[in-house]
Amino acid sequence: MEGEPVNVNEFQELARQALPKIYYDYYSGGAEDEYTLKQNVEAFQGITIRPRILVDVSRIDLSTTVLGYQISVPILIAPSAKHKWAHPEGEVATARAAAVCDTIMILSYRSTCTIEEVASSCNAVRFFQCYVYKRRDISANLLQRAERCGYKAIVLTVDSPRLGRREKDIKNKMVNPQLKNFEGLISTRVSTDDGSNIEAFDANTAFDASLSWKDIGWLRSITNLPVLLKGVLTHEDAIKAVEVGVDGIVVSNHGARQLDYAPPTISVLEEVVSAVKGKIPVLFDGGIRRGTDVFKALALGAQAVLIGRPAVYGLAAKGEYGVKRVIEMLRDELELTMALSGCPTLNHITRKHVRTKHERPRSML
């Protein structure tokens, strides 16, 4: 590809060229047939925008708040693992790009830079993502470190009682690197037996498959930080999340890496939003590649969106600058979409600005 990339998809191609196949497959792959992986992106094509005309859009304001924290654009960095596989500076580079763009990064518990290294790299609002492990003391240790380092919220991933079957990683005999955040807590030695040792280390040995709604109270008892649940896809679970008192929801299917044939997230966003009834914020994760995608998610009720793979592709292609450019591209596309749709602020983006493929156009009576 010649010249600077002009959209997020071109960054993906640059990342593919820059990375060893085993790493690119790890970042880009999904579960089993990768049906949901494709649908996460393609489902946006079934939603059209209904632009309103003759609105003063001489000034466009993209700022919003998440849990009371002001951000310049409704685009957060989703938690994703092992950024040093993409670039030597790893999560520190991603964190600095998010800080420059005045938005929030959610650090993965499986980061290749430690909680402390990322916290000291730059001054910014950050959240920390984790799981509940069979050994609860590990979860408590990570949460307390994050709180001590100034992270502002905990994002608990709840869609992984076991790890999904990611066949590219199995074929590539993917081996986990040492996990910096776990040094001294558990054995971080890697195994090199046949097949992917990602499965060997992770959910099937360390995650607590018995985790249930009653345990959310335990999690809230060991941290003073607000807790968001990541991995909600149904009306029923959204209602339960509100009932147990969490502070927010992330509608997510784990980037289609867990349950294949789970619905594409944009297709269930409205179902979750309607269940929550405005009581807590709903964030959206999955398939965002364009500013129009961000606009559609906001119109269907999301407070903000998360980007996972696009940030990693930017990082792999051009380091901190690449992550910054990905955020800026999506921001600029969103700003243009808002102007062309008659929406000078995010609050002006309403349900009436989009039509899903299930809705029939009003007949001309």
PDB file of N, CA and C in Angstrom, residues 266-306:
ATOM      1  N   ILE A 266     -24.075  -5.127  17.367  1.00  0.00           N
ATOM      2  CA  ILE A 266     -24.949  -3.998  16.982  1.00  0.00           C
ATOM      3  C   ILE A 266     -26.405  -4.449  16.871  1.00  0.00           C
ATOM      4  N   SER A 267     -26.621  -5.751  16.640  1.00  0.00           N
ATOM      5  CA  SER A 267     -27.999  -6.246  16.485  1.00  0.00           C
ATOM      6  C   SER A 267     -28.723  -6.389  17.822  1.00  0.00           C
ATOM      7  N   VAL A 268     -27.977  -6.388  18.936  1.00  0.00           N
ATOM      8  CA  VAL A 268     -28.621  -6.534  20.253  1.00  0.00           C
ATOM      9  C   VAL A 268     -28.463  -5.296  21.124  1.00  0.00           C
ATOM     10  N   LEU A 269     -27.771  -4.279  20.633  1.00  0.00           N
ATOM     11  CA  LEU A 269     -27.548  -3.074  21.436  1.00  0.00           C
ATOM     12  C   LEU A 269     -28.864  -2.475  21.919  1.00  0.00           C
ATOM     13  N   GLU A 270     -29.811  -2.337  21.010  1.00  0.00           N
ATOM     14  CA  GLU A 270     -31.069  -1.680  21.379  1.00  0.00           C
ATOM     15  C   GLU A 270     -31.847  -2.489  22.420  1.00  0.00           C
ATOM     16  N   GLU A 271     -31.765  -3.808  22.312  1.00  0.00           N
ATOM     17  CA  GLU A 271     -32.418  -4.694  23.288  1.00  0.00           C
ATOM     18  C   GLU A 271     -31.874  -4.445  24.702  1.00  0.00           C
ATOM     19  N   VAL A 272     -30.566  -4.294  24.818  1.00  0.00           N
ATOM     20  CA  VAL A 272     -29.938  -4.044  26.110  1.00  0.00           C
ATOM     21  C   VAL A 272     -30.278  -2.641  26.616  1.00  0.00           C
ATOM     22  N   VAL A 273     -30.199  -1.659  25.729  1.00  0.00           N
ATOM     23  CA  VAL A 273     -30.502  -0.271  26.105  1.00  0.00           C
ATOM     24  C   VAL A 273     -31.930  -0.157  26.637  1.00  0.00           C
ATOM     25  N   SER A 274     -32.876  -0.825  25.976  1.00  0.00           N
ATOM     26  CA  SER A 274     -34.280  -0.730  26.406  1.00  0.00           C
ATOM     27  C   SER A 274     -34.481  -1.378  27.773  1.00  0.00           C
ATOM     28  N   ALA A 275     -33.706  -2.424  28.075  1.00  0.00           N
ATOM     29  CA  ALA A 275     -33.816  -3.092  29.377  1.00  0.00           C
ATOM     30  C   ALA A 275     -33.272  -2.214  30.506  1.00  0.00           C
ATOM     31  N   VAL A 276     -32.213  -1.482  30.215  1.00  0.00           N
ATOM     32  CA  VAL A 276     -31.538  -0.674  31.232  1.00  0.00           C
ATOM     33  C   VAL A 276     -32.342   0.582  31.595  1.00  0.00           C
ATOM     34  N   LYS A 277     -33.120   1.083  30.626  1.00  0.00           N
ATOM     35  CA  LYS A 277     -34.000   2.240  30.854  1.00  0.00           C
ATOM     36  C   LYS A 277     -33.247   3.468  31.393  1.00  0.00           C
ATOM     37  N   GLY A 278     -32.008   3.652  30.933  1.00  0.00           N
ATOM     38  CA  GLY A 278     -31.263   4.854  31.306  1.00  0.00           C
ATOM     39  C   GLY A 278     -30.691   4.862  32.706  1.00  0.00           C
ATOM     40  N   LYS A 279     -30.842   3.759  33.447  1.00  0.00           N
ATOM     41  CA  LYS A 279     -30.377   3.749  34.847  1.00  0.00           C
ATOM     42  C   LYS A 279     -28.856   3.735  34.960  1.00  0.00           C
ATOM     43  N   ILE A 280     -28.199   3.062  34.022  1.00  0.00           N
ATOM     44  CA  ILE A 280     -26.725   3.018  34.002  1.00  0.00           C
ATOM     45  C   ILE A 280     -26.272   3.172  32.558  1.00  0.00           C
ATOM     46  N   PRO A 281     -25.038   3.635  32.341  1.00  0.00           N
ATOM     47  CA  PRO A 281     -24.569   3.797  30.966  1.00  0.00           C
ATOM     48  C   PRO A 281     -24.352   2.456  30.268  1.00  0.00           C
ATOM     49  N   VAL A 282     -24.611   2.459  28.971  1.00  0.00           N
ATOM     50  CA  VAL A 282     -24.362   1.286  28.129  1.00  0.00           C
ATOM     51  C   VAL A 282     -23.291   1.667  27.107  1.00  0.00           C
ATOM     52  N   LEU A 283     -22.170   0.952  27.161  1.00  0.00           N
ATOM     53  CA  LEU A 283     -21.112   1.133  26.170  1.00  0.00           C
ATOM     54  C   LEU A 283     -21.208   0.007  25.147  1.00  0.00           C
ATOM     55  N   PHE A 284     -20.630   0.246  23.977  1.00  0.00           N
ATOM     56  CA  PHE A 284     -20.767  -0.700  22.865  1.00  0.00           C
ATOM     57  C   PHE A 284     -19.396  -1.145  22.378  1.00  0.00           C
ATOM     58  N   ASP A 285     -19.258  -2.451  22.113  1.00  0.00           N
ATOM     59  CA  ASP A 285     -17.987  -3.012  21.657  1.00  0.00           C
ATOM     60  C   ASP A 285     -18.235  -4.024  20.548  1.00  0.00           C
ATOM     61  N   GLY A 286     -17.528  -3.867  19.428  1.00  0.00           N
ATOM     62  CA  GLY A 286     -17.595  -4.922  18.411  1.00  0.00           C
ATOM     63  C   GLY A 286     -17.882  -4.449  17.003  1.00  0.00           C
ATOM     64  N   GLY A 287     -16.875  -4.501  16.140  1.00  0.00           N
ATOM     65  CA  GLY A 287     -17.092  -4.257  14.712  1.00  0.00           C
ATOM     66  C   GLY A 287     -16.974  -2.821  14.257  1.00  0.00           C
ATOM     67  N   ILE A 288     -16.580  -1.913  15.133  1.00  0.00           N
ATOM     68  CA  ILE A 288     -16.454  -0.504  14.739  1.00  0.00           C
ATOM     69  C   ILE A 288     -15.247  -0.351  13.803  1.00  0.00           C
ATOM     70  N   ARG A 289     -15.501   0.100  12.585  1.00  0.00           N
ATOM     71  CA  ARG A 289     -14.429   0.352  11.621  1.00  0.00           C
ATOM     72  C   ARG A 289     -14.556   1.718  10.950  1.00  0.00           C
ATOM     73  N   ARG A 290     -15.693   2.392  11.134  1.00  0.00           N
ATOM     74  CA  ARG A 290     -15.963   3.674  10.490  1.00  0.00           C
ATOM     75  C   ARG A 290     -16.648   4.625  11.479  1.00  0.00           C
ATOM     76  N   GLY A 291     -16.514   5.911  11.196  1.00  0.00           N
ATOM     77  CA  GLY A 291     -17.247   6.899  11.979  1.00  0.00           C
ATOM     78  C   GLY A 291     -18.748   6.706  11.866  1.00  0.00           C
ATOM     79  N   THR A 292     -19.212   6.240  10.703  1.00  0.00           N
ATOM     80  CA  THR A 292     -20.649   5.954  10.557  1.00  0.00           C
ATOM     81  C   THR A 292     -21.086   4.842  11.507  1.00  0.00           C
ATOM     82  N   ASP A 293     -20.184   3.879  11.776  1.00  0.00           N
ATOM     83  CA  ASP A 293     -20.501   2.811  12.737  1.00  0.00           C
ATOM     84  C   ASP A 293     -20.688   3.396  14.136  1.00  0.00           C
ATOM     85  N   VAL A 294     -19.801   4.324  14.501  1.00  0.00           N
ATOM     86  CA  VAL A 294     -19.921   4.980  15.809  1.00  0.00           C
ATOM     87  C   VAL A 294     -21.262   5.705  15.897  1.00  0.00           C
ATOM     88  N   PHE A 295     -21.606   6.450  14.853  1.00  0.00           N
ATOM     89  CA  PHE A 295     -22.859   7.203  14.806  1.00  0.00           C
ATOM     90  C   PHE A 295     -24.057   6.264  15.000  1.00  0.00           C
ATOM     91  N   LYS A 296     -24.040   5.127  14.307  1.00  0.00           N
ATOM     92  CA  LYS A 296     -25.154   4.171  14.389  1.00  0.00           C
ATOM     93  C   LYS A 296     -25.293   3.610  15.810  1.00  0.00           C
ATOM     94  N   ALA A 297     -24.156   3.290  16.444  1.00  0.00           N
ATOM     95  CA  ALA A 297     -24.198   2.764  17.818  1.00  0.00           C
ATOM     96  C   ALA A 297     -24.742   3.814  18.783  1.00  0.00           C
ATOM     97  N   LEU A 298     -24.338   5.073  18.611  1.00  0.00           N
ATOM     98  CA  LEU A 298     -24.844   6.137  19.479  1.00  0.00           C
ATOM     99  C   LEU A 298     -26.342   6.343  19.251  1.00  0.00           C
ATOM    100  N   ALA A 299     -26.776   6.272  18.000  1.00  0.00           N
ATOM    101  CA  ALA A 299     -28.200   6.448  17.689  1.00  0.00           C
ATOM    102  C   ALA A 299     -29.045   5.338  18.319  1.00  0.00           C
ATOM    103  N   LEU A 300     -28.457   4.143  18.448  1.00  0.00           N
ATOM    104  CA  LEU A 300     -29.185   3.013  19.041  1.00  0.00           C
ATOM    105  C   LEU A 300     -29.033   2.965  20.563  1.00  0.00           C
ATOM    106  N   GLY A 301     -28.408   4.004  21.141  1.00  0.00           N
ATOM    107  CA  GLY A 301     -28.455   4.150  22.595  1.00  0.00           C
ATOM    108  C   GLY A 301     -27.158   3.992  23.348  1.00  0.00           C
ATOM    109  N   ALA A 302     -26.037   3.761  22.655  1.00  0.00           N
ATOM    110  CA  ALA A 302     -24.761   3.635  23.369  1.00  0.00           C
ATOM    111  C   ALA A 302     -24.277   5.009  23.822  1.00  0.00           C
ATOM    112  N   GLN A 303     -23.658   5.044  24.988  1.00  0.00           N
ATOM    113  CA  GLN A 303     -23.047   6.268  25.510  1.00  0.00           C
ATOM    114  C   GLN A 303     -21.732   6.557  24.780  1.00  0.00           C
ATOM    115  N   ALA A 304     -21.008   5.472  24.462  1.00  0.00           N
ATOM    116  CA  ALA A 304     -19.737   5.567  23.749  1.00  0.00           C
ATOM    117  C   ALA A 304     -19.429   4.172  23.210  1.00  0.00           C
ATOM    118  N   VAL A 305     -18.412   4.088  22.361  1.00  0.00           N
ATOM    119  CA  VAL A 305     -18.015   2.796  21.798  1.00  0.00           C
ATOM    120  C   VAL A 305     -16.587   2.467  22.203  1.00  0.00           C
ATOM    121  N   LEU A 306     -16.246   1.174  22.112  1.00  0.00           N
ATOM    122  CA  LEU A 306     -14.888   0.700  22.339  1.00  0.00           C
ATOM    123  C   LEU A 306     -14.309   0.209  21.020  1.00  0.00           C
TER     124      LEU A 306
END
